[in-house]
C-alpha positions as protocol buffer text, in pm:
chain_id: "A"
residue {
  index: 1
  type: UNK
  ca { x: -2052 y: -2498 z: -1742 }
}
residue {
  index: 2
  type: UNK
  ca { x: -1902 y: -2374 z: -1400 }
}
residue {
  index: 3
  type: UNK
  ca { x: -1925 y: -2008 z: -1347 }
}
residue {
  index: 4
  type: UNK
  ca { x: -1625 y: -1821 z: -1249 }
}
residue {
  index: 5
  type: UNK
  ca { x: -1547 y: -1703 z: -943 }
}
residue {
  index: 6
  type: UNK
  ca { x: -1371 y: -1403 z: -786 }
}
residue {
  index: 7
  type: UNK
  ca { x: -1203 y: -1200 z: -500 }
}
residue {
  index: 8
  type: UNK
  ca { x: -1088 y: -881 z: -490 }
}
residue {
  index: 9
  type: UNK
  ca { x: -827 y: -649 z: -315 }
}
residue {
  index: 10
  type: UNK
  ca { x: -709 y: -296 z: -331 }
}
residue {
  index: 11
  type: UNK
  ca { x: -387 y: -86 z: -292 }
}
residue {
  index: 12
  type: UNK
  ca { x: -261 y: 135 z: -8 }
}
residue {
  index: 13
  type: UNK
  ca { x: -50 y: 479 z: 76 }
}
residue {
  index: 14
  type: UNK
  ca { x: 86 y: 540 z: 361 }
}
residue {
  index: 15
  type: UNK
  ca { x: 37 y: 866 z: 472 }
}
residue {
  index: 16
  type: UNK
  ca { x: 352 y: 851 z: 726 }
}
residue {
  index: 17
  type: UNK
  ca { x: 578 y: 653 z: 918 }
}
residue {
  index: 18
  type: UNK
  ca { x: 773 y: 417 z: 598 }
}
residue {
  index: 19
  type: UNK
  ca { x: 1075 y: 281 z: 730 }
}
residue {
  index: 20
  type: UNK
  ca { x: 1064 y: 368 z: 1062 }
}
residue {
  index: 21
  type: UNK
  ca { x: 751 y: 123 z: 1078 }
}
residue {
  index: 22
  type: UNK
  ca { x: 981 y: -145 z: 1100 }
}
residue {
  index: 23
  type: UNK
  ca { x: 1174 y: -84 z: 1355 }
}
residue {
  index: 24
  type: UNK
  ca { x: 853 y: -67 z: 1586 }
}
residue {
  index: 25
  type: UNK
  ca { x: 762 y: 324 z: 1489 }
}
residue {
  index: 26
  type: UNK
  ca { x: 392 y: 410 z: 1437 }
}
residue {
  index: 27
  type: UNK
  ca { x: 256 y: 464 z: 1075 }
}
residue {
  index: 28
  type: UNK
  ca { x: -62 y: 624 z: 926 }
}
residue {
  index: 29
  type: UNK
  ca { x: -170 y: 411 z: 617 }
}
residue {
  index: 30
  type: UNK
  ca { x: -497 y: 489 z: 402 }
}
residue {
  index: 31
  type: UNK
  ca { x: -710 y: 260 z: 221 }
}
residue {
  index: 32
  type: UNK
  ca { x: -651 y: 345 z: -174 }
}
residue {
  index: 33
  type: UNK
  ca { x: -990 y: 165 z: -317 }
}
residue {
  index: 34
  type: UNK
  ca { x: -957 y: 356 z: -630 }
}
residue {
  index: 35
  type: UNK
  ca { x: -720 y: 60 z: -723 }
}
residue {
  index: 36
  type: UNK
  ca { x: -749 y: -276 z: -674 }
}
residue {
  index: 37
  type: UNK
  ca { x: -648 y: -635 z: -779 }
}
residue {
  index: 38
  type: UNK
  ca { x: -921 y: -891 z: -890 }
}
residue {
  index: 39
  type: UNK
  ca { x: -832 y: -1309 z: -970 }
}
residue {
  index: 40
  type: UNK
  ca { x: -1083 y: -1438 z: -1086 }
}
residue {
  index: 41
  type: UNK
  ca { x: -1095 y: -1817 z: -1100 }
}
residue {
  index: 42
  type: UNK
  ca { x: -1273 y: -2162 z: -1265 }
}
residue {
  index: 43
  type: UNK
  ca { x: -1185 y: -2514 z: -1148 }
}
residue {
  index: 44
  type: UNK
  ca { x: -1030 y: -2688 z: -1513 }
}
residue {
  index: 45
  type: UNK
  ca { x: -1141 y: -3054 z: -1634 }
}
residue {
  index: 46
  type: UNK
  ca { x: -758 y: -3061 z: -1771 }
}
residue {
  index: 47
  type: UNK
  ca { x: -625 y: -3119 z: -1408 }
}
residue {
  index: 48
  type: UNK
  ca { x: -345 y: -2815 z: -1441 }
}
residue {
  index: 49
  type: UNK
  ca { x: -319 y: -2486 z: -1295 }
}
residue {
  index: 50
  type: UNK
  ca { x: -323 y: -2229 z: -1590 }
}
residue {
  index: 51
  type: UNK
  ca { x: -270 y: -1897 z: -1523 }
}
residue {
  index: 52
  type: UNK
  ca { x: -291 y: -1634 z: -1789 }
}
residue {
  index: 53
  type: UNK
  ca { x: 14 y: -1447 z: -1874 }
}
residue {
  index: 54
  type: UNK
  ca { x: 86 y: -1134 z: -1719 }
}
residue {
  index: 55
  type: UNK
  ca { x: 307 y: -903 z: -1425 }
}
residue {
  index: 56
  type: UNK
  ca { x: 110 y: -1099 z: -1185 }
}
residue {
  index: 57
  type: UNK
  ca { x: 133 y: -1523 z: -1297 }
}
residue {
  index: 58
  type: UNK
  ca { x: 479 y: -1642 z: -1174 }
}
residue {
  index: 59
  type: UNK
  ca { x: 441 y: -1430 z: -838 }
}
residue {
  index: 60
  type: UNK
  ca { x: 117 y: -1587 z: -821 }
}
residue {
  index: 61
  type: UNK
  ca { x: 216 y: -1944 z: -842 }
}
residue {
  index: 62
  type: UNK
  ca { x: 451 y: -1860 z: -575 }
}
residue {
  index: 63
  type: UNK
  ca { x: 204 y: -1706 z: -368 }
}
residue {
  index: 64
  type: UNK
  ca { x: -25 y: -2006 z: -398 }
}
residue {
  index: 65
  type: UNK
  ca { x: 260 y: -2232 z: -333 }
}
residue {
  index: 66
  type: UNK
  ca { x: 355 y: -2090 z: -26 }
}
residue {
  index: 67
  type: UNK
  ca { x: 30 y: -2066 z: 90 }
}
residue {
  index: 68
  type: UNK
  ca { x: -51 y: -2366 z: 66 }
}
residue {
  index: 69
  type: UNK
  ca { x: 237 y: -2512 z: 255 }
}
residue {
  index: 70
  type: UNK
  ca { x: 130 y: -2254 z: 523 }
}
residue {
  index: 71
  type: UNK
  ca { x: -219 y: -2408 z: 578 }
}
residue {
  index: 72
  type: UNK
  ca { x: -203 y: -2749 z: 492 }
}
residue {
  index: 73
  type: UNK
  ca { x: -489 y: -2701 z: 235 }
}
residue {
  index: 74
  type: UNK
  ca { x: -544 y: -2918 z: -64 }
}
residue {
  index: 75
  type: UNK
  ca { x: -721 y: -2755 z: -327 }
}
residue {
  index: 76
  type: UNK
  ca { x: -1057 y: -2963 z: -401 }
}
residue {
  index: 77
  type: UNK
  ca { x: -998 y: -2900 z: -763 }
}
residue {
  index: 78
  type: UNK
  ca { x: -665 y: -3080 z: -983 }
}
residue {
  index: 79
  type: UNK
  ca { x: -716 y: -2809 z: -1154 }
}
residue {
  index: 80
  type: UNK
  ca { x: -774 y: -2446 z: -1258 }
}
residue {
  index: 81
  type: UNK
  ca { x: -780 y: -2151 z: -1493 }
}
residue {
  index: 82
  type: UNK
  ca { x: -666 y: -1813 z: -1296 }
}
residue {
  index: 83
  type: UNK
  ca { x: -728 y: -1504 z: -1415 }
}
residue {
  index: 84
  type: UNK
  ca { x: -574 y: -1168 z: -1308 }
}
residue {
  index: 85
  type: UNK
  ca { x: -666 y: -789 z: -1353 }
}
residue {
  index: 86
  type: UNK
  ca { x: -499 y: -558 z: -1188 }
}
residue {
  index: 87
  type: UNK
  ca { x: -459 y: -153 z: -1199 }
}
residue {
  index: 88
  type: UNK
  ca { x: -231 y: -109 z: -867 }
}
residue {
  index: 89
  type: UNK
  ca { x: 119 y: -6 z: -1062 }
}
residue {
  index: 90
  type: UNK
  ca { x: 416 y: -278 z: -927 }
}
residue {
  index: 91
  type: UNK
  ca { x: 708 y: -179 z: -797 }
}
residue {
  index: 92
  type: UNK
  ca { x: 526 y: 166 z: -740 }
}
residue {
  index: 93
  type: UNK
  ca { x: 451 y: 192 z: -378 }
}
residue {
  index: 94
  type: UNK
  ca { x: 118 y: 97 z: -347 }
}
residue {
  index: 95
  type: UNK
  ca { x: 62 y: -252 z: -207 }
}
residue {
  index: 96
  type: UNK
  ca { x: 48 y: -457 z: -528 }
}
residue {
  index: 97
  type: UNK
  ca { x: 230 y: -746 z: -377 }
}
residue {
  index: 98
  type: UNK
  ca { x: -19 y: -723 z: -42 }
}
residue {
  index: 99
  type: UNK
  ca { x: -292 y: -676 z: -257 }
}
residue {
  index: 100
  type: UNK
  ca { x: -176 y: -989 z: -428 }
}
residue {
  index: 101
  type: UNK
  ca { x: -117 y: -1164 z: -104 }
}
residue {
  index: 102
  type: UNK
  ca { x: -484 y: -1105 z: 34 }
}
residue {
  index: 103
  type: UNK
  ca { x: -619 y: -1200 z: -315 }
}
residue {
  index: 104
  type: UNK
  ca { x: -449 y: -1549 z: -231 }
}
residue {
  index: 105
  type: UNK
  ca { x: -582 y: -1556 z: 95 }
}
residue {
  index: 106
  type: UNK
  ca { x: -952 y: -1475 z: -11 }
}
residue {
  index: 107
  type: UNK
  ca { x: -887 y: -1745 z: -269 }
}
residue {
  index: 108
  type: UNK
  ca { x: -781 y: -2040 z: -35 }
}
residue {
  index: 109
  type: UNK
  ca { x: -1115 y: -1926 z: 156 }
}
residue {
  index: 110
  type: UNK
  ca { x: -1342 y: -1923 z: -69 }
}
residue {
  index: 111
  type: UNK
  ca { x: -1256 y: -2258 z: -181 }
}
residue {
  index: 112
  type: UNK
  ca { x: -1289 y: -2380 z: 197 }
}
residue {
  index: 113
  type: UNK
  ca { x: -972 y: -2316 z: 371 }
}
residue {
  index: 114
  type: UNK
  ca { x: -1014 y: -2269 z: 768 }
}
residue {
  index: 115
  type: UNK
  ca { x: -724 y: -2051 z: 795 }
}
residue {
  index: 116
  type: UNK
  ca { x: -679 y: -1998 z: 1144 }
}
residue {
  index: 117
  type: UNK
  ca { x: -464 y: -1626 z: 1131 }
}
residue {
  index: 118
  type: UNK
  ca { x: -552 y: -1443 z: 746 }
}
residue {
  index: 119
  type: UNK
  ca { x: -285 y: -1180 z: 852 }
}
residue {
  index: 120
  type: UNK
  ca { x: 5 y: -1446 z: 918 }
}
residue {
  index: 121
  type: UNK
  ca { x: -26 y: -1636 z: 612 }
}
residue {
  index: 122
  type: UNK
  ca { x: -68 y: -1301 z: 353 }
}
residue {
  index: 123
  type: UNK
  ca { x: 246 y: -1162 z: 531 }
}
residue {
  index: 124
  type: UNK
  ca { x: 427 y: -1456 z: 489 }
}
residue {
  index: 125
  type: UNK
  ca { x: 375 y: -1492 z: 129 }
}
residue {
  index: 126
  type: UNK
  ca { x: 477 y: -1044 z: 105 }
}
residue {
  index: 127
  type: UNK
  ca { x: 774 y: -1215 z: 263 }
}
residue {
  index: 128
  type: UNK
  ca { x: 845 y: -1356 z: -73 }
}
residue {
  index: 129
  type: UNK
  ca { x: 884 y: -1016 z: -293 }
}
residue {
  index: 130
  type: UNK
  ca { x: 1030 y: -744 z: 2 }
}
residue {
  index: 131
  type: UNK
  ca { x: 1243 y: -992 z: 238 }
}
residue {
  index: 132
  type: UNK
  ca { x: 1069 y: -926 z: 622 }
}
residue {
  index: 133
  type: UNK
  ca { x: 756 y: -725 z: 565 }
}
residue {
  index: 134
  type: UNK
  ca { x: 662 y: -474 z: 867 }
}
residue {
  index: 135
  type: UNK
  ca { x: 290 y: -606 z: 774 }
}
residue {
  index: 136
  type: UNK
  ca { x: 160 y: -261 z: 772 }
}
residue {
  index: 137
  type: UNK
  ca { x: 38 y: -359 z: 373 }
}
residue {
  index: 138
  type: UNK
  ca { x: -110 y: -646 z: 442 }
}
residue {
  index: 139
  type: UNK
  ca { x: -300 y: -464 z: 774 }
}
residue {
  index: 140
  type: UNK
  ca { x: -389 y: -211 z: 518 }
}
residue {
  index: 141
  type: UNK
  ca { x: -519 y: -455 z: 216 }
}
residue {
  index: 142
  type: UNK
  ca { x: -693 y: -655 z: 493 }
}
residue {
  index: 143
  type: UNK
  ca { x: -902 y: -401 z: 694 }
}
residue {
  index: 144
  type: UNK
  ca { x: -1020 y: -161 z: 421 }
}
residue {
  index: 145
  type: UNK
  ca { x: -998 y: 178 z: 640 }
}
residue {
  index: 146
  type: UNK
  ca { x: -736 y: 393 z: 742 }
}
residue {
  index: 147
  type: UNK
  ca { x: -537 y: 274 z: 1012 }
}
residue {
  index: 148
  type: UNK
  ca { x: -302 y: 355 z: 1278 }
}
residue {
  index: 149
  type: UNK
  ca { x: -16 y: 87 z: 1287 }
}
residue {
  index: 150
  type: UNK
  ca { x: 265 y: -70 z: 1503 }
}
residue {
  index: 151
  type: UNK
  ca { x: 443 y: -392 z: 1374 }
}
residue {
  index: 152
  type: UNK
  ca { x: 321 y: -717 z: 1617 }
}
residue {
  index: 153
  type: UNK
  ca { x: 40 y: -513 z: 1706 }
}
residue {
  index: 154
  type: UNK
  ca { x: -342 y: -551 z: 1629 }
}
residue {
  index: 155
  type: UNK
  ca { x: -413 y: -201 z: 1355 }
}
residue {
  index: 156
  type: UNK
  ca { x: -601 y: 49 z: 1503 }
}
residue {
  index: 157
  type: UNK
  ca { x: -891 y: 188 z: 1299 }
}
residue {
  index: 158
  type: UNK
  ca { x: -830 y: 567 z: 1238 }
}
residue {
  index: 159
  type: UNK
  ca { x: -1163 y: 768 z: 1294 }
}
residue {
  index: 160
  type: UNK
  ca { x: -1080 y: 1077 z: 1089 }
}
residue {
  index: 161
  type: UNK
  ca { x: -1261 y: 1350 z: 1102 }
}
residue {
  index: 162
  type: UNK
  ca { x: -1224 y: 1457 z: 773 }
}
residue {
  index: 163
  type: UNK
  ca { x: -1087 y: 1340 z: 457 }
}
residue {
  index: 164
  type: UNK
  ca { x: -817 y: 1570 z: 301 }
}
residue {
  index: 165
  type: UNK
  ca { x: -748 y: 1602 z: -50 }
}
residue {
  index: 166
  type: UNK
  ca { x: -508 y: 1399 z: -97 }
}
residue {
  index: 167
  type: UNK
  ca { x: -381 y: 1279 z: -485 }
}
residue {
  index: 168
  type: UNK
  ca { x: -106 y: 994 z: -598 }
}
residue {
  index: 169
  type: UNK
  ca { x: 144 y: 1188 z: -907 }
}
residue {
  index: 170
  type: UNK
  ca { x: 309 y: 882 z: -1089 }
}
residue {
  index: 171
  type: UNK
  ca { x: 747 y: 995 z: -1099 }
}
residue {
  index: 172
  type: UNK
  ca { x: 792 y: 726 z: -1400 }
}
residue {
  index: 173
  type: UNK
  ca { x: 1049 y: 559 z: -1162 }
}
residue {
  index: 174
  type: UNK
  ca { x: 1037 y: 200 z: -989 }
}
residue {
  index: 175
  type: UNK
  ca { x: 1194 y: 90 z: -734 }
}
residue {
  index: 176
  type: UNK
  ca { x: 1295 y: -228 z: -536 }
}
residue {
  index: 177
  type: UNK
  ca { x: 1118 y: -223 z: -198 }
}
residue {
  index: 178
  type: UNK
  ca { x: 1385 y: -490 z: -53 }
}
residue {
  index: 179
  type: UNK
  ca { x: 1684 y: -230 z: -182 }
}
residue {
  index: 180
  type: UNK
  ca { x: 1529 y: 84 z: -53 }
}
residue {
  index: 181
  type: UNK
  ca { x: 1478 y: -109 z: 289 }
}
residue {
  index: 182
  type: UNK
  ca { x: 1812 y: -240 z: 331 }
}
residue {
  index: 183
  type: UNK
  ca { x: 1930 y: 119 z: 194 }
}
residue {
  index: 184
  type: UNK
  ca { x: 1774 y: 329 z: 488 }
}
residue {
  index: 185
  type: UNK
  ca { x: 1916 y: -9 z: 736 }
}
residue {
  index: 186
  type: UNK
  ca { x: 2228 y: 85 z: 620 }
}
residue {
  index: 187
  type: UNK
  ca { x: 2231 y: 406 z: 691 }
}
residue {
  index: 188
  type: UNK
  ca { x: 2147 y: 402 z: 1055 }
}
residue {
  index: 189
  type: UNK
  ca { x: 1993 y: 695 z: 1108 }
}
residue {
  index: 190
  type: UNK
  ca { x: 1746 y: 667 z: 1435 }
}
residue {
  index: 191
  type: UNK
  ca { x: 1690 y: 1041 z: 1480 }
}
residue {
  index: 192
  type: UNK
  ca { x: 1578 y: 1011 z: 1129 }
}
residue {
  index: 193
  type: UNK
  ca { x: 1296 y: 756 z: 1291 }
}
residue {
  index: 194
  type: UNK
  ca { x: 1251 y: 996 z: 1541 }
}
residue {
  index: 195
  type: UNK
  ca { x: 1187 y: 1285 z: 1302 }
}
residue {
  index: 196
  type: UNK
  ca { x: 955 y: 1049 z: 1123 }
}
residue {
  index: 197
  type: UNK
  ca { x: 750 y: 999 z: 1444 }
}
residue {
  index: 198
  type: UNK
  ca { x: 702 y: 1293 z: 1505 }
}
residue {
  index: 199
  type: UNK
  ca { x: 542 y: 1352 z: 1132 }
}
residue {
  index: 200
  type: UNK
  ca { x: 332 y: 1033 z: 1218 }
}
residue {
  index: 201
  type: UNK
  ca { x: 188 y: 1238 z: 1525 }
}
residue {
  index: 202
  type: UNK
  ca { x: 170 y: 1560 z: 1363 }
}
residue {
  index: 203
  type: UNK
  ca { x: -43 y: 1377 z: 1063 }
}
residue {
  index: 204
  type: UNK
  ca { x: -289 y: 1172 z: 1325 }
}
residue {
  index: 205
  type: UNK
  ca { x: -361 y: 1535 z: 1481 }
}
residue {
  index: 206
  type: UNK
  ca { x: -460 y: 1666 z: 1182 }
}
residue {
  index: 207
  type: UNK
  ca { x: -646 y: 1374 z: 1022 }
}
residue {
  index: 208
  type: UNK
  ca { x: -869 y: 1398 z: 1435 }
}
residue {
  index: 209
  type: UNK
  ca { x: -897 y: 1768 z: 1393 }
}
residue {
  index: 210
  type: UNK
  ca { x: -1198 y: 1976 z: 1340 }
}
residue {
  index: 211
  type: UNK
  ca { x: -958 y: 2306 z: 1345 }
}
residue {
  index: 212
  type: UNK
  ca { x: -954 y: 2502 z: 1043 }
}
residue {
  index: 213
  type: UNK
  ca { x: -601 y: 2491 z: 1022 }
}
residue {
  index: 214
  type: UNK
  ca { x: -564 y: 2127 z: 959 }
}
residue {
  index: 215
  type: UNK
  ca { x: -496 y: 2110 z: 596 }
}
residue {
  index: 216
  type: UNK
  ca { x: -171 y: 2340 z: 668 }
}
residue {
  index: 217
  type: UNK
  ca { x: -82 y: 2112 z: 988 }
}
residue {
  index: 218
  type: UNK
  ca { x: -171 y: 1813 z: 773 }
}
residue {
  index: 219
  type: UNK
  ca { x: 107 y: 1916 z: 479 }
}
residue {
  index: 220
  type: UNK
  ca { x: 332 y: 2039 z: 769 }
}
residue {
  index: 221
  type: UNK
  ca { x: 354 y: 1707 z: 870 }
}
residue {
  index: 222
  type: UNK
  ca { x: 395 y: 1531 z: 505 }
}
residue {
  index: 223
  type: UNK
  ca { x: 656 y: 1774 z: 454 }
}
residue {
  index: 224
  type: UNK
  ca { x: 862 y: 1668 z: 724 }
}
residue {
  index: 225
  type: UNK
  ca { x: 824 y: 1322 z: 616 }
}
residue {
  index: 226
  type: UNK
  ca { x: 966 y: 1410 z: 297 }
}
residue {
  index: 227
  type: UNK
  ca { x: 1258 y: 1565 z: 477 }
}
residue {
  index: 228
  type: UNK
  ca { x: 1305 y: 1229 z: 633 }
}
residue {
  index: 229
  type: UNK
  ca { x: 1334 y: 1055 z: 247 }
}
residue {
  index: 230
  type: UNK
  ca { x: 1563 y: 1300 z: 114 }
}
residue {
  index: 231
  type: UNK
  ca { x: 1813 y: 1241 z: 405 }
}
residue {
  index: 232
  type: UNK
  ca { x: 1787 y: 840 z: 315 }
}
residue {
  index: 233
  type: UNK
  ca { x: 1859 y: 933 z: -45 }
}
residue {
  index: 234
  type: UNK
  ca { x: 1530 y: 850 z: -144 }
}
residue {
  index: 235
  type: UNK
  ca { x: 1331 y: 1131 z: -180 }
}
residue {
  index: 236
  type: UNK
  ca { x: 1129 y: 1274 z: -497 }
}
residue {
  index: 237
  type: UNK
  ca { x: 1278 y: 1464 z: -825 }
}
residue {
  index: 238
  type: UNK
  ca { x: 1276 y: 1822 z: -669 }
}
residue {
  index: 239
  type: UNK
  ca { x: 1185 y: 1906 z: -1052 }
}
residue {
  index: 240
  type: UNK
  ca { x: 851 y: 1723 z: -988 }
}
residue {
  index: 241
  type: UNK
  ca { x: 794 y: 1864 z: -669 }
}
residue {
  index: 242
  type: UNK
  ca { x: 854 y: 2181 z: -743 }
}
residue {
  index: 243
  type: UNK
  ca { x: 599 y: 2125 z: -996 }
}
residue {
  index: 244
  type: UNK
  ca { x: 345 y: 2021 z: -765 }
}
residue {
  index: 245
  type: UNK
  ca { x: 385 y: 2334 z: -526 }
}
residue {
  index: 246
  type: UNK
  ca { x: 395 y: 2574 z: -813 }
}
residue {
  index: 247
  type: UNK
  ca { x: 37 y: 2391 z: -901 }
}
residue {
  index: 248
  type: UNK
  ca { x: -92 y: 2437 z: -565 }
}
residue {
  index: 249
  type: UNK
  ca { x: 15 y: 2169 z: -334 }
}
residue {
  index: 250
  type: UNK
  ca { x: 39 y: 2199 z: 14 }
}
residue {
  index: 251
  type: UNK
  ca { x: 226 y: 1894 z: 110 }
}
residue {
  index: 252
  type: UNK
  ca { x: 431 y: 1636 z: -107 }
}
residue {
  index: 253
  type: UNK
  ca { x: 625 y: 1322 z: 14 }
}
residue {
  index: 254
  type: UNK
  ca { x: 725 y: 960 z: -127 }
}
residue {
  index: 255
  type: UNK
  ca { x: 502 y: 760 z: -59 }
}
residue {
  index: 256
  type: UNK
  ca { x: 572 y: 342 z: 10 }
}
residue {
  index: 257
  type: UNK
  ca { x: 951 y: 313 z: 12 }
}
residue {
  index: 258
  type: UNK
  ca { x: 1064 y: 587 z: -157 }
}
residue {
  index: 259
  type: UNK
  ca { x: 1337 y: 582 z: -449 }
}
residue {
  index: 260
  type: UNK
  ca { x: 1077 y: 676 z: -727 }
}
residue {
  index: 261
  type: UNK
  ca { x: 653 y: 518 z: -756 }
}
residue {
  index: 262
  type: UNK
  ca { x: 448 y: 784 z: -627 }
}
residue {
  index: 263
  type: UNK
  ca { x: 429 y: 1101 z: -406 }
}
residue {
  index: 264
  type: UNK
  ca { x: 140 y: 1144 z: -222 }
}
residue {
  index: 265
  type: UNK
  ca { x: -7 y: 1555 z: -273 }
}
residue {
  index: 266
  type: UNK
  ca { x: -206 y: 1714 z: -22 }
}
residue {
  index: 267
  type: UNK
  ca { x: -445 y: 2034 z: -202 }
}
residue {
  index: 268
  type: UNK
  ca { x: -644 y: 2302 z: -46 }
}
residue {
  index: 269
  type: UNK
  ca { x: -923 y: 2165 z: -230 }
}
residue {
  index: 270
  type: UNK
  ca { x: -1006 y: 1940 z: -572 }
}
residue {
  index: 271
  type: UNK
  ca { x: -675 y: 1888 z: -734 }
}
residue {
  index: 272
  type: UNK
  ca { x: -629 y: 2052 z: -1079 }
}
residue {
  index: 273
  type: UNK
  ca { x: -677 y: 1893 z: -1387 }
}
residue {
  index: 274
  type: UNK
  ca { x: -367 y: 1819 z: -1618 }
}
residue {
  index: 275
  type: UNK
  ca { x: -191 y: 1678 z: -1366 }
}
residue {
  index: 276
  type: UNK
  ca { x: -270 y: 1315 z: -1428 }
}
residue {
  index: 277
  type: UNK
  ca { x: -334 y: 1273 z: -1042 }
}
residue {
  index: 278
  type: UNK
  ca { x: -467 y: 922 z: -928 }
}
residue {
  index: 279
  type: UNK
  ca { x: -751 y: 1042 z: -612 }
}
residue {
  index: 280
  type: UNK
  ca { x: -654 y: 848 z: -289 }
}
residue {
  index: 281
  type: UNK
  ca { x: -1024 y: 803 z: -210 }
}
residue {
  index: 282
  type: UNK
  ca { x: -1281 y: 655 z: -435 }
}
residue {
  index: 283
  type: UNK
  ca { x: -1376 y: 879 z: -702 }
}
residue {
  index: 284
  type: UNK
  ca { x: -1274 y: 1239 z: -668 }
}
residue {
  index: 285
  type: UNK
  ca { x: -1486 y: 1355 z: -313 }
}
residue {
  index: 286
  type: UNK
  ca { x: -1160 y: 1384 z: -130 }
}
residue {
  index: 287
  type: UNK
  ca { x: -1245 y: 1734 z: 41 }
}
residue {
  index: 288
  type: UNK
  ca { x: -1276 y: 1950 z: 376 }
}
C-alpha cells in the first residue's frame, strides 16, 4: 500500500502597507505559523484525480490546472486521491489562497517538477482568486519570516529585534479581496498611499528598535494604518475596536484587504483571555 504524502503551508498578516503595496509602496508582512494549510496526497490505481470535498477542492483543481500549464509537467501518476486540511479562515485576510498556491507548488515538486521560478508560478495561480496579486502573500507563504516587501522586487528578510504582542480578533465579516482592491483603485487616493508609507516606516522602526518606547511607536504606526482603511471605506466596526482598546489594546488595524476578516491587536503584554484572540506567532510567546 503506498503511503501518503504531504506538504504544508501557513497564513500571513501584514503588519502595514495593504493596498498601497501594489502600486509599488513598501509593506511589512509577518509569518502567521499558528495557521497553516496541509494536502496531503496518494497516487490512485483508479486513474482519476479525487479530491475530497471541501472550501478548498474546486480552487484546487484550478490551481493544479493552471499550474500545470505553467510548467509543462505531467504528473507521473493518472491518478490521485487529494486530501485537504486547512485552519487559515477564507476570505478572511490571511493568505488562504497563497497558502493554497505554495501547497500546489510544493506538490508539483515533490512529485519531480524542476520548476525553474516557485514565486512566478504560485503568483500566477493567486492570480486566479484576487485578479493581479501584488505577490506580497505568496513572498510571505514562501519565505517563512517576516519580511520587508516591494512588488518586482526580491523580499527582504526583516531582522526584528523583538517580537511584539501582536493577536488576530475574528469581525465575523468576509470580504472579496478582488472588490476591496478595485474599491480603494477607485478611489484614487495617493496621499492615502503616502500616509500608508509612512505607517510602513514608522512600523519597521519599531519592529528594529531596542527603545523602550517601541510598543507605543509600534501601535502609533498601526493606528495610522487604520486611519488609512477607514478613509477607503474599509476599516473595522468602531464597536469592535472600541472593544479592543477598552480591553487594553494599543494598536488595532484591518489587516489583508480590509472590509471585514481580521484586525490585527498590538498589547502591552499577553493578550487577555475571553477575547477569542488567534496569537500571530506560534503559540502564545509573542512578548517584549
Amino acid at each position: 500500500m503506498t503511503q501518503a504524502l504531504s506538504v504544508r503551508s501557513h497564513g500571513k498578516c501584514i503588519l502595514a502597507g495593504e493596498h498601497s503595496v501594489v502600486r509599488g509602496g513598501e509593506a511589512l508582512v509577518l509569518p502567521l505559523c499558528s495557521r497553516s494549510l496541509e494536502l496531503i496526497w496518494e497516487p490512485s490505481i483508479g486513474g482519476k484525480l479525487h479530491v475530497e470535498n471541501g472550501p478548498f477542492a474546486t480552487p484546487f483543481r484550478d490551481s493544479l490546472s493552471r499550474a500545470l500549464e505553467l510548467s509543462g509537467f505531467a504528473l507521473p501518476h493518472a491518478g490521485y486521491n487529494i486530501q485537504i486540511k486547512s485552519d487559515i479562515p477564507v476570505k478572511a485576510g490571511l493568505g488562504s489562497s497563497a497558502a493554497l498556491a505554495v501547497a500546489v507548488v510544493r506538490f508539483l515538486a515533490s512529485e519531480g517538477a524542476k520548476l525553474a521560478d516557485p514565486f512566478e508560478v504560485a503568483l500566477e495561480i493567486e492570480n486566479l482568486f484576487h485578479g493581479k496579486s501584488s505577490g506580497i502573500d505568496v513572498a510571505c507563504v514562501l519565505s517563512s519570516a517576516p519580511i520587508l516587501y516591494v512588488k518586482g522586487s526580491p523580499p527582504q528578510d526583516l531582522p526584528m529585534a523583538w517580537r511584539p504582542p501582536l493577536y488576530l480578533f475574528d469581525t465575523g465579516k468576509r470580504s472579496s479581496t478582488k472588490e476591496c482592491v478595485a474599491k480603494v483603485e477607485s478611489a484614487r487616493r495617493p496621499d492615502l498611499d503616502e500616509r500608508m508609507s509612512r505607517a510602513v516606516k514608522m512600523a519597521k522602526s519599531a519592529l528594529l528598535s531596542e527603545r523602550a518606547d517601541r510598543v507605543e511607536e509600534l501601535g502609533a504606526a498601526m493606528d495610522l494604518a487604520a486611519t488609512c482603511f477607514e478613509e477607503w471605506d474599509l476599516g473595522g466596526d468602531a464597536v469592535q475596536v472600541d472593544h479592543l482598546r477598552r480591553a487594553g489594546a494599543i494598536g488595532v488595524k484591518p489587516t489583508g484587504s480590509g472590509g471585514g476578516g481580521f484586525l490585527l491587536t498590538l498589547w502591552p503584554g499577553r493578550a487577555p483571555e475571553g477575547l477569542g484572540l488567534i496569537p500571530v506567532w506560534e503559540g502564545s510567546s509573542a512578548g517584549l
